[in-house]
PDB file of C-alpha atoms in Angstrom:
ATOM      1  CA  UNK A   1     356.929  36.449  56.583  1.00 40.00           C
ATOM      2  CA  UNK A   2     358.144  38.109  59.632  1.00 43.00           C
ATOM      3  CA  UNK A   3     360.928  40.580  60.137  1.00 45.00           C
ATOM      4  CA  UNK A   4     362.926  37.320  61.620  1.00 50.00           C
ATOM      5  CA  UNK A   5     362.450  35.410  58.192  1.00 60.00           C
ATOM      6  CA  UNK A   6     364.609  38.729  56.502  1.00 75.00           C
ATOM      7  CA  UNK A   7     368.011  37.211  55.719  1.00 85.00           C
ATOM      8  CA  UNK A   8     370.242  37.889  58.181  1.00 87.00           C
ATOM      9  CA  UNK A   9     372.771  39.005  56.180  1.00 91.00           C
ATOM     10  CA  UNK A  10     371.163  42.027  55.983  1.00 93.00           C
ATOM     11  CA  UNK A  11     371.242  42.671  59.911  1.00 93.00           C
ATOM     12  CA  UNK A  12     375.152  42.675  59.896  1.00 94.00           C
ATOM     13  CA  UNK A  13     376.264  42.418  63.691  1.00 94.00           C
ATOM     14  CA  UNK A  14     376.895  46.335  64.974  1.00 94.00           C
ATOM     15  CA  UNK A  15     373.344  47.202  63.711  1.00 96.00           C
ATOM     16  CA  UNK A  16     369.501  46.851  64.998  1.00 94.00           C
ATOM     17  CA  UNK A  17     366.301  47.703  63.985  1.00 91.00           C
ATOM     18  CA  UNK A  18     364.833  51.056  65.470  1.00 93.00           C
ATOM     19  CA  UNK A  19     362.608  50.344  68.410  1.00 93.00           C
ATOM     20  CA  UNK A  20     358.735  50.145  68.254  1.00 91.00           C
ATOM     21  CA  UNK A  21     358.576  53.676  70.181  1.00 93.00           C
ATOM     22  CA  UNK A  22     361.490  54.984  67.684  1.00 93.00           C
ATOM     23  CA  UNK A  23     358.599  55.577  65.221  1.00 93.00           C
ATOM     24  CA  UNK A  24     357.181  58.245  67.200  1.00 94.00           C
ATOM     25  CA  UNK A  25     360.295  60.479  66.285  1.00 94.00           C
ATOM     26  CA  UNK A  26     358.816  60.927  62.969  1.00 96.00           C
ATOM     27  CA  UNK A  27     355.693  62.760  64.389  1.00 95.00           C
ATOM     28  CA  UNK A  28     358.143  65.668  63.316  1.00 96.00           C
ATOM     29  CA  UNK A  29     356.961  65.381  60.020  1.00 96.00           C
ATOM     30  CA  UNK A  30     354.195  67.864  60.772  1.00 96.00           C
ATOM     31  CA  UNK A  31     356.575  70.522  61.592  1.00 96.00           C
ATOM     32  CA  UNK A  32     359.827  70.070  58.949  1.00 97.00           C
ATOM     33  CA  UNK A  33     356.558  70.325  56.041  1.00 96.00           C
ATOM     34  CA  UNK A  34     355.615  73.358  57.764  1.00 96.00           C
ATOM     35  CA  UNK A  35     358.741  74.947  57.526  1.00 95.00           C
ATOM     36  CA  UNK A  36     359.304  73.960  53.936  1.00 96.00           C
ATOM     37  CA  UNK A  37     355.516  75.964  53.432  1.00 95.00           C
ATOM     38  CA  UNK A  38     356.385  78.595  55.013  1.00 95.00           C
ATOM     39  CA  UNK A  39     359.837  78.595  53.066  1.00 92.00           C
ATOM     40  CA  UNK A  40     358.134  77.878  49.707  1.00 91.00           C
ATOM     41  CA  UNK A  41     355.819  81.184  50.264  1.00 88.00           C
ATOM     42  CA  UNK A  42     358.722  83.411  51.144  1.00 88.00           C
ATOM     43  CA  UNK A  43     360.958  82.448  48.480  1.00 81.00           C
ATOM     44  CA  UNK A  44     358.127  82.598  45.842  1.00 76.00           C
ATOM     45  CA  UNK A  45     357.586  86.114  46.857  1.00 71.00           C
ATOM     46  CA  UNK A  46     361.201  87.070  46.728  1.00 66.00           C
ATOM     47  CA  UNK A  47     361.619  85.488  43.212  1.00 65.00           C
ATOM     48  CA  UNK A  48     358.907  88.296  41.982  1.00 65.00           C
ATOM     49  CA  UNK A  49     360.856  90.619  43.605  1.00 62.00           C
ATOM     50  CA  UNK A  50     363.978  89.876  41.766  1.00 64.00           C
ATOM     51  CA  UNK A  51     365.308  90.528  38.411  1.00 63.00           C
ATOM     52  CA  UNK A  52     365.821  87.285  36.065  1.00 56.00           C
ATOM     53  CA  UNK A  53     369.459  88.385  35.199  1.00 53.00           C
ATOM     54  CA  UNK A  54     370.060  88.040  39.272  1.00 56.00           C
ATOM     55  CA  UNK A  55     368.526  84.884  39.324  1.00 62.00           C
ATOM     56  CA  UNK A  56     371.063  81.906  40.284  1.00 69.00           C
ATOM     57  CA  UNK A  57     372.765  80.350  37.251  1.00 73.00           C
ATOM     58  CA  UNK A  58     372.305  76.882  35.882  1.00 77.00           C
ATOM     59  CA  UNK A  59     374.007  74.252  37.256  1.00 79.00           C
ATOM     60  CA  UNK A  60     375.298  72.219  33.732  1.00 82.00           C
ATOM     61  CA  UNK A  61     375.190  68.931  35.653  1.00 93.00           C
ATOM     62  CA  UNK A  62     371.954  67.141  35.597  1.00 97.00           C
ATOM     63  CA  UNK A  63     370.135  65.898  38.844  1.00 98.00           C
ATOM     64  CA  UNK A  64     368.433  62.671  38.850  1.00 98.00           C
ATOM     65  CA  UNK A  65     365.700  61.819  42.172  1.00 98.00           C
ATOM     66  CA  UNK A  66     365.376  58.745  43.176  1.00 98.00           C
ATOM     67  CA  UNK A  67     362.449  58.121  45.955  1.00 98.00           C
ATOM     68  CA  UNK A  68     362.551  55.825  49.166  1.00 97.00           C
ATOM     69  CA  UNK A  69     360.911  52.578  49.391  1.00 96.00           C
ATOM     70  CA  UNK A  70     356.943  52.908  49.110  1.00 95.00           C
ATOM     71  CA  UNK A  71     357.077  56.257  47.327  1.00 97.00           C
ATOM     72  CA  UNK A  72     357.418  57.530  44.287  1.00 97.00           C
ATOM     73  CA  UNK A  73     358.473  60.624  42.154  1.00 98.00           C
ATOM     74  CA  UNK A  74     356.248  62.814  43.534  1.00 97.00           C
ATOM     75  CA  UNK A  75     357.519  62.507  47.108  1.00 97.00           C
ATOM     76  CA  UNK A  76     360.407  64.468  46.021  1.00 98.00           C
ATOM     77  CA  UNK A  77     358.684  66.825  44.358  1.00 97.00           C
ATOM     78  CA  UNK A  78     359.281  69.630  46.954  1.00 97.00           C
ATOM     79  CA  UNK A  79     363.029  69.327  46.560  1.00 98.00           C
ATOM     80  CA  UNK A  80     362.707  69.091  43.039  1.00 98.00           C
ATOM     81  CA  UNK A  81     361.145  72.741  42.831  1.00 96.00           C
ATOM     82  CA  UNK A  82     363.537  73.769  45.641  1.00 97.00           C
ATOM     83  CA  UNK A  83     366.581  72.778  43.508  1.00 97.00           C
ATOM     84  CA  UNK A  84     365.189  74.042  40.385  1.00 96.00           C
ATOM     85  CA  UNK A  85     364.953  77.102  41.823  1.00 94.00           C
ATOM     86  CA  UNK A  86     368.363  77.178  43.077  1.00 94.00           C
ATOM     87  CA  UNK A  87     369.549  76.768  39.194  1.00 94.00           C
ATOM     88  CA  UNK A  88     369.656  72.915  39.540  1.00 96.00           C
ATOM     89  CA  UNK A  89     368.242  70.700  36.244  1.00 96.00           C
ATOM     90  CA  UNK A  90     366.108  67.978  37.866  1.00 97.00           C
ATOM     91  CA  UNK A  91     364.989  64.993  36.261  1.00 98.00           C
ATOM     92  CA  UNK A  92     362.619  62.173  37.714  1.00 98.00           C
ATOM     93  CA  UNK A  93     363.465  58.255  38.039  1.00 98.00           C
ATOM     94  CA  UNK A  94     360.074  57.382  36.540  1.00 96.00           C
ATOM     95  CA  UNK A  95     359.133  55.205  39.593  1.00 96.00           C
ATOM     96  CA  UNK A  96     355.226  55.408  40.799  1.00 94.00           C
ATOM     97  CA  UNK A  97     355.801  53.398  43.757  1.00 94.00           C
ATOM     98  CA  UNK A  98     359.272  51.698  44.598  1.00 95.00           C
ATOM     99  CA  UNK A  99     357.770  48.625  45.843  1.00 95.00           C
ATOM    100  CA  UNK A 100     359.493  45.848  43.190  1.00 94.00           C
ATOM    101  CA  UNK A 101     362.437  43.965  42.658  1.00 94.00           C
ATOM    102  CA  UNK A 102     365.626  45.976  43.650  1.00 94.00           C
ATOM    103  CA  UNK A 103     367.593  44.308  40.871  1.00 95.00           C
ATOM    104  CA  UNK A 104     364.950  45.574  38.722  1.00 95.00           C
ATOM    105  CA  UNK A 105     364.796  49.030  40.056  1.00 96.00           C
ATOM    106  CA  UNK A 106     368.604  49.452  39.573  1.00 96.00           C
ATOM    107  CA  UNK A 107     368.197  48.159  35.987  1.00 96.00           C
ATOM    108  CA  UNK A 108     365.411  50.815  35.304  1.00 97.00           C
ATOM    109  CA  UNK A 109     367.740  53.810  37.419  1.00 97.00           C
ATOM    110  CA  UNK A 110     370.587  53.084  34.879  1.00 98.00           C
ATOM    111  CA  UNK A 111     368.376  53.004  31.492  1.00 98.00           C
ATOM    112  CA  UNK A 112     367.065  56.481  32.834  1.00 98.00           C
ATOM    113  CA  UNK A 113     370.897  57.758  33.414  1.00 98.00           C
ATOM    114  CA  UNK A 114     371.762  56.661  29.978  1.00 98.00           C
ATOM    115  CA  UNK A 115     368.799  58.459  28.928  1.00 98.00           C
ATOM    116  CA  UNK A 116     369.486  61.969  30.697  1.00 98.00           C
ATOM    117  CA  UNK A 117     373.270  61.159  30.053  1.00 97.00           C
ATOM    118  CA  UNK A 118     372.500  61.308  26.232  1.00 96.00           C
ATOM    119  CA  UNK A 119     369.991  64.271  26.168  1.00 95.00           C
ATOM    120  CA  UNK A 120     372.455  66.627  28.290  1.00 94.00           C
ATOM    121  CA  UNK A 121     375.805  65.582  27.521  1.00 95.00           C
ATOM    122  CA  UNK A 122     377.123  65.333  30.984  1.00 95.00           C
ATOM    123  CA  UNK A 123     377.137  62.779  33.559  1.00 97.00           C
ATOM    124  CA  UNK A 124     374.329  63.056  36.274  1.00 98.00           C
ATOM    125  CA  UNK A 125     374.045  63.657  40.218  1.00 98.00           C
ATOM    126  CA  UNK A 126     371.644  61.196  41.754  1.00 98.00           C
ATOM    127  CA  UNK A 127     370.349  62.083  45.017  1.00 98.00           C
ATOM    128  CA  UNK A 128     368.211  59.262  46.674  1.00 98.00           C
ATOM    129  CA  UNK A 129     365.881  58.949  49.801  1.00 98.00           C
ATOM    130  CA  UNK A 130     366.123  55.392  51.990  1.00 98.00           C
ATOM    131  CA  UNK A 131     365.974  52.520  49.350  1.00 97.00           C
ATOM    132  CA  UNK A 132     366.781  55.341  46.717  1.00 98.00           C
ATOM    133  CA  UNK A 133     369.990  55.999  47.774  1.00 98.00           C
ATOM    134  CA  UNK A 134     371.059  51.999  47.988  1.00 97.00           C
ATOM    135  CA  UNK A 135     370.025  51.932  44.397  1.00 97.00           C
ATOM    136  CA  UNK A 136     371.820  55.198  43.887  1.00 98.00           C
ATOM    137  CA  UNK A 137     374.892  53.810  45.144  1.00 98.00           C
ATOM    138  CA  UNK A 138     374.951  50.633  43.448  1.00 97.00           C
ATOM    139  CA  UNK A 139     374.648  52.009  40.172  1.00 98.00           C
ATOM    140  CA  UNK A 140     377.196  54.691  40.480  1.00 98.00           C
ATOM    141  CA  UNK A 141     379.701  51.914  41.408  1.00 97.00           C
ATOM    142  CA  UNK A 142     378.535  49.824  38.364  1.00 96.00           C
ATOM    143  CA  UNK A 143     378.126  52.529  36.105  1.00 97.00           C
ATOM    144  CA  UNK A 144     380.973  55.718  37.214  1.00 97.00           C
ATOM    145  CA  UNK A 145     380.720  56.464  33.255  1.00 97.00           C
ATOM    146  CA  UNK A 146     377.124  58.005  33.524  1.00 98.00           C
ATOM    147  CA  UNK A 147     377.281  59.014  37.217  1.00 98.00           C
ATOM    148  CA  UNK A 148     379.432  62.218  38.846  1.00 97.00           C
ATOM    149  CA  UNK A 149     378.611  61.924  42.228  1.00 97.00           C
ATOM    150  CA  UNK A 150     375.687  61.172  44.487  1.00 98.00           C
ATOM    151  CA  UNK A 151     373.737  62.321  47.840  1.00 98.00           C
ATOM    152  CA  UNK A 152     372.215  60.088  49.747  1.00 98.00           C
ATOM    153  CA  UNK A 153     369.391  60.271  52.560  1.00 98.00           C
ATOM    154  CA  UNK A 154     368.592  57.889  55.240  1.00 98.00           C
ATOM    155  CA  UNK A 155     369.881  55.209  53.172  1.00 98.00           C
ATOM    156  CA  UNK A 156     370.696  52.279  55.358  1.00 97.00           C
ATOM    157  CA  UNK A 157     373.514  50.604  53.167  1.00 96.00           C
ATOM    158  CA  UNK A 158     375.580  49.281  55.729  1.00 97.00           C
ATOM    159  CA  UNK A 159     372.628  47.081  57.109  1.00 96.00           C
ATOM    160  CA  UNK A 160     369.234  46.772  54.696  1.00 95.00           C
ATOM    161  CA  UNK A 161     367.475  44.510  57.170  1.00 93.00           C
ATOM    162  CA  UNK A 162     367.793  47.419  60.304  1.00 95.00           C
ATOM    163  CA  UNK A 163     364.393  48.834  60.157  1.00 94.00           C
ATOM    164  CA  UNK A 164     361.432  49.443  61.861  1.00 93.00           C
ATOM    165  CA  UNK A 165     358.573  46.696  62.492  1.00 90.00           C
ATOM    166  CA  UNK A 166     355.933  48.726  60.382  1.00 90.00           C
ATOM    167  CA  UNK A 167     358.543  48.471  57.392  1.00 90.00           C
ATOM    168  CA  UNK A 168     358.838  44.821  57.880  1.00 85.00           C
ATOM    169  CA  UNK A 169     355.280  44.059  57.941  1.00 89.00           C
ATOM    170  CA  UNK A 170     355.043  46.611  54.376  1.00 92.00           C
ATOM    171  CA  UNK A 171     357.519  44.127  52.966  1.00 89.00           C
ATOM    172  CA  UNK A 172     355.259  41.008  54.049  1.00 89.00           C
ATOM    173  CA  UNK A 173     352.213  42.230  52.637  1.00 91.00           C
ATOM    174  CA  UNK A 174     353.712  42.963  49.054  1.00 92.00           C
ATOM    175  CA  UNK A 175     355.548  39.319  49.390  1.00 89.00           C
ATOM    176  CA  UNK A 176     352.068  38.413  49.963  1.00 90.00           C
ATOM    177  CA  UNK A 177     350.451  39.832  47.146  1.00 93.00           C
ATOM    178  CA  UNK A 178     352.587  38.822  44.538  1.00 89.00           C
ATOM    179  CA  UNK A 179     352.266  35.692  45.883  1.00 88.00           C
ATOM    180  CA  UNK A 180     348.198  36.321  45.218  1.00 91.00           C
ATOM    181  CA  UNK A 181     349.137  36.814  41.512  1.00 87.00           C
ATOM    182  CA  UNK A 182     349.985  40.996  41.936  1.00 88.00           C
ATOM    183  CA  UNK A 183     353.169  41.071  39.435  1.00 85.00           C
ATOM    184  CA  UNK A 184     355.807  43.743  39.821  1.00 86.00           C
ATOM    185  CA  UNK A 185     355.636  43.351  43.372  1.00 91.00           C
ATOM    186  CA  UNK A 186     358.796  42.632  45.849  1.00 90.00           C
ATOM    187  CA  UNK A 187     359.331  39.159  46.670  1.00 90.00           C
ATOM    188  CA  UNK A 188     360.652  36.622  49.041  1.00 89.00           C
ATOM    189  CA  UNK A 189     363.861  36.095  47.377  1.00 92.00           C
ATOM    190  CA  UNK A 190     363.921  40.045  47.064  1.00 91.00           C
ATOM    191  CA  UNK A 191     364.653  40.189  51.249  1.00 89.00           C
ATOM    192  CA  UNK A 192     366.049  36.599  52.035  1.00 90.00           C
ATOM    193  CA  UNK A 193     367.035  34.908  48.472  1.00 93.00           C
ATOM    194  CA  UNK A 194     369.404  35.514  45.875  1.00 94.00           C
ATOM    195  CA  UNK A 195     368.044  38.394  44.906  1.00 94.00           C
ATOM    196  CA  UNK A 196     368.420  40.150  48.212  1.00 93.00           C
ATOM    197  CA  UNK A 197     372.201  39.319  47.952  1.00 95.00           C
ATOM    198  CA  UNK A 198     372.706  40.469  44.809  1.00 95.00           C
ATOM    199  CA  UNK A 199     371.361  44.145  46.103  1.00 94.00           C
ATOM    200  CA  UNK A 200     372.964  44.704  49.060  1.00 94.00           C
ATOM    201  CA  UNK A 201     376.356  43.437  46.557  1.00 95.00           C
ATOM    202  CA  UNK A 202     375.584  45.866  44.860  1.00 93.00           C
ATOM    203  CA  UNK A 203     375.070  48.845  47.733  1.00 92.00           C
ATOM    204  CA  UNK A 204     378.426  47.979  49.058  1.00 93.00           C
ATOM    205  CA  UNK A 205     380.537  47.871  45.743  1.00 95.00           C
ATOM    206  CA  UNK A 206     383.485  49.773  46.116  1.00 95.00           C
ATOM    207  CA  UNK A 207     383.326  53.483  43.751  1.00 96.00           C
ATOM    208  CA  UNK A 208     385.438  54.086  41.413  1.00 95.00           C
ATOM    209  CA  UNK A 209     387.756  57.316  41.980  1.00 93.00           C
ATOM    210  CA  UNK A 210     386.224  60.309  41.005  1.00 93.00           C
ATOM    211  CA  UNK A 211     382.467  59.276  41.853  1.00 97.00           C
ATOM    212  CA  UNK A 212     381.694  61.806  45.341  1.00 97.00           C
ATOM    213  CA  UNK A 213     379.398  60.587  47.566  1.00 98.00           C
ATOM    214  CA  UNK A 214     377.450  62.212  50.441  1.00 98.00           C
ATOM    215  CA  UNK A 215     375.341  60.711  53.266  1.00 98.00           C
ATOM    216  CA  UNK A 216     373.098  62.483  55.048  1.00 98.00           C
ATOM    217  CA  UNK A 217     372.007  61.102  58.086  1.00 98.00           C
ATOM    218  CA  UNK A 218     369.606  61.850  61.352  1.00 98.00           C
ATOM    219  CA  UNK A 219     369.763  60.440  64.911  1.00 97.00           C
ATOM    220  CA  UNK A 220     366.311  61.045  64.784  1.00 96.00           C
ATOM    221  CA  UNK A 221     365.774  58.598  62.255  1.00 97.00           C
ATOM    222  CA  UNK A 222     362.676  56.150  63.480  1.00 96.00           C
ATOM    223  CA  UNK A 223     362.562  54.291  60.766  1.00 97.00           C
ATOM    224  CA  UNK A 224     366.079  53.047  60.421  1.00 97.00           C
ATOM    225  CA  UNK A 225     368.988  52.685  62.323  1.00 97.00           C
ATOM    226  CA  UNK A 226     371.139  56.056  61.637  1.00 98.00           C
ATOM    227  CA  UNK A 227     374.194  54.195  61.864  1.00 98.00           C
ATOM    228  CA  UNK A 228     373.368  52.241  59.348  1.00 98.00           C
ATOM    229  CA  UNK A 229     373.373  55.518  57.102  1.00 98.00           C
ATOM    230  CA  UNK A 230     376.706  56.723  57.570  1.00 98.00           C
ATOM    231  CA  UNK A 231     379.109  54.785  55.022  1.00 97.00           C
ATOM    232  CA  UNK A 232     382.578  54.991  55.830  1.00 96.00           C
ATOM    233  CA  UNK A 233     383.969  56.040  52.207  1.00 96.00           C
ATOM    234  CA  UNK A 234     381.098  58.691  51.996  1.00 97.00           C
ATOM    235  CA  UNK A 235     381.090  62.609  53.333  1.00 97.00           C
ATOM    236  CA  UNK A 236     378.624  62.178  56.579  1.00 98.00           C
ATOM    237  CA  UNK A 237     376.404  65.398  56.885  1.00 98.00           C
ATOM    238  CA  UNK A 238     374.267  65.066  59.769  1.00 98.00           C
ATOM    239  CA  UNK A 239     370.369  66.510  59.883  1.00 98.00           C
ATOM    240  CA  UNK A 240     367.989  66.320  62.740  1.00 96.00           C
ATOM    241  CA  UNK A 241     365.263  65.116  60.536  1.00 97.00           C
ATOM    242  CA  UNK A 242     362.487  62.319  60.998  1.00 97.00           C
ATOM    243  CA  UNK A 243     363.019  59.634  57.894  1.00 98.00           C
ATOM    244  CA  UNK A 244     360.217  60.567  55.940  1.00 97.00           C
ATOM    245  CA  UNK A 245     360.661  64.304  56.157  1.00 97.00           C
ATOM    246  CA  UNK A 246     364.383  64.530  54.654  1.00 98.00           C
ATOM    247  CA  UNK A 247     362.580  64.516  51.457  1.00 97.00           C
ATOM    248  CA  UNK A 248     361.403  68.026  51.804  1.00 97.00           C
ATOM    249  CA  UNK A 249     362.780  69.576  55.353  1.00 97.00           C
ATOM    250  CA  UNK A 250     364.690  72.970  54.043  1.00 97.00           C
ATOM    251  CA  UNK A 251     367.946  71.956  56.123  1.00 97.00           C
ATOM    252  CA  UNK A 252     367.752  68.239  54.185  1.00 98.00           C
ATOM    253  CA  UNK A 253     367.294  70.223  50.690  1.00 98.00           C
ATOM    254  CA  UNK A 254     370.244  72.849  51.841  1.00 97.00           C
ATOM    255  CA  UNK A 255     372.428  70.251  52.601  1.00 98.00           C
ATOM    256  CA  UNK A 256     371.864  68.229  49.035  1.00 98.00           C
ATOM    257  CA  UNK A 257     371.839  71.256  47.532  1.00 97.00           C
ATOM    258  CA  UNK A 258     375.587  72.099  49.269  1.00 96.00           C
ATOM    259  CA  UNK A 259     376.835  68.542  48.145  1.00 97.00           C
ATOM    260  CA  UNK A 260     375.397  68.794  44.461  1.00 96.00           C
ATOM    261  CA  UNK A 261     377.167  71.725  43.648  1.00 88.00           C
ATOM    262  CA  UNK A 262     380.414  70.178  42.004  1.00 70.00           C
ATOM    263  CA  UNK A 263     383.968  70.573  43.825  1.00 63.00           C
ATOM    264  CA  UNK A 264     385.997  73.263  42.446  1.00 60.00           C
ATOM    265  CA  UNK A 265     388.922  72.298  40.655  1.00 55.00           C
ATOM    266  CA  UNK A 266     392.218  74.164  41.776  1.00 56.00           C
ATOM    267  CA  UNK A 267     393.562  76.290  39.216  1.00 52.00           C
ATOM    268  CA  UNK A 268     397.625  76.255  39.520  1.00 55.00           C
ATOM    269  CA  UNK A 269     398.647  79.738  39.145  1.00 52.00           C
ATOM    270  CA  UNK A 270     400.242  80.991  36.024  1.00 47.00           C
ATOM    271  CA  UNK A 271     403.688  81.090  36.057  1.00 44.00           C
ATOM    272  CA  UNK A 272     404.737  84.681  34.344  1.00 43.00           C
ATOM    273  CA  UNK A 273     408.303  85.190  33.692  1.00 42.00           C
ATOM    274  CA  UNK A 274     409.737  88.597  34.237  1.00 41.00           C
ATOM    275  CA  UNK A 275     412.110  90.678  32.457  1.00 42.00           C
ATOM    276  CA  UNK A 276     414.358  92.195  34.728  1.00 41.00           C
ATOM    277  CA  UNK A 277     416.761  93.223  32.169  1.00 41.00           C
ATOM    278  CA  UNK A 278     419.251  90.918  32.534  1.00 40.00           C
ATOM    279  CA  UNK A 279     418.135  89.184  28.681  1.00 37.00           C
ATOM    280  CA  UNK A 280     420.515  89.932  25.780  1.00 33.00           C
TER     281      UNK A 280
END
């Protein structure tokens, strides 16, 4: 299988894949994780420093993390303690490695919601990286009953199939494998079948009223096309972040943490009647 041999469907016209060079972008990785070290060590020290009744409150809404194709849980692991730390209750998607069937995946991301759903009481924000955020998106559109909003990053929605050649040639080698007997593995109909069609269905479902939805995008992206990020119904932020690195750059983790917090409701103001003597 070859990137050509990915339906086309999923390459909607208006969209490309990043070029072969566009990868290099992401050599940025090196410094966005050294600013979230050097962030990490400050704010560890100033949490020692401060009284626990000035610490920030607790968010009541649950967070659920949902990692990009090829990771798992513990890519987002520096956001999770970032959020934490900001007051934010953050829960895992139980995924080692997000390299199987998408249909799958989103069938495993809603038992989880129902899960957290039932422990807390609340419905759940579900931020996703890259394939995360698809999957994100698709359930929230299914399921608006268990999800209150969501925050995508570098999720390519609008156009699956608009990625880099290395990312095409990760999908081939899984097709091939589970081909080789290696279950639980992506496969062909996965990125050209039925299967593949049924996902990206799913991705561009319309959401109900009352779901929000935030996309957080970079130009710099080298591992998808950026436009490909920005869905028209969602709240664009832009970042200038490499792909990989929006799970744990400190601008990428401000701006999910800006979008989690829920919108405030306004309050009409009380309407007080005055005596003015003029009552009997």
């Amino acid at each position: 299988m070859t990137q050509r041999t990915v339906a086309a469907f999923l390459t909607p016209e208006g969209f490309s894949q990043p070029s072969v060079a566009a990868v290099l972008r992401e050599g940025s990785i090196v410094a966005e994780a050294g600013r979230y070290a050097v962030q990490a060590f400050g704010s560890r020290g100033a949490r020692r420093r401060t009284p626990y009744g000035s610490r920030p409150a607790r968010v009541s809404e649950p967070v659920l993390l949902v990692p990009g194709f090829l990771a798992g849980d513990s890519s987002l692991g520096p956001m999770s303690r970032t959020l934490r730390h900001q007051g934010f209750r953050t829960y895992r998607a139980d995924i080692r490695a997000n390299v199987g069937c998408t249909l799958a995946a989103a069938a495993q991301l809603e038992e989880r919601l129902e899960e957290i759903t039932q422990r807390r009481g609340s419905k759940v924000r579900i931020v996703g990286h890259s394939l995360g955020g698809m999957l994100a998106r698709g359930v929230a559109a299914r399921r608006p009953d268990l999800v209150a909003g969501i925050v995508t990053m570098g999720s390519p929605m609008l156009a699956p199939g608009a990625h880099h050649a290395s990312l095409a040639r990760s999908v081939d080698l899984l097709v091939r494998l589970n081909r080789a007997g290696m279950r639980n593995l992506m496969t062909e109909d996965c990125v050209a079948g039925h299967c593949a069609q049924e996902s990206f269905d799913q991705a561009r479902a319309a959401l109900p009223e009352g779901v929000e939805f935030t996309a957080i995008y970079s130009r710099r992206d080298g591992i998808v096309d950026w436009r490909a990020c920005v869905d028209p119904v969602a709240r664009a932020v832009e970042v200038r972040s490499s792909h990989v690195g929006m799970a744990f750059d400190p601008a990428v983790i401000a701006a999910v943490s800006a979008a989690l917090r829920p919108v405030p409701v306004p309050v009409p103001a009380s309407v007080v009647e005055v005596d003015r003597g003029q009552s009997a």
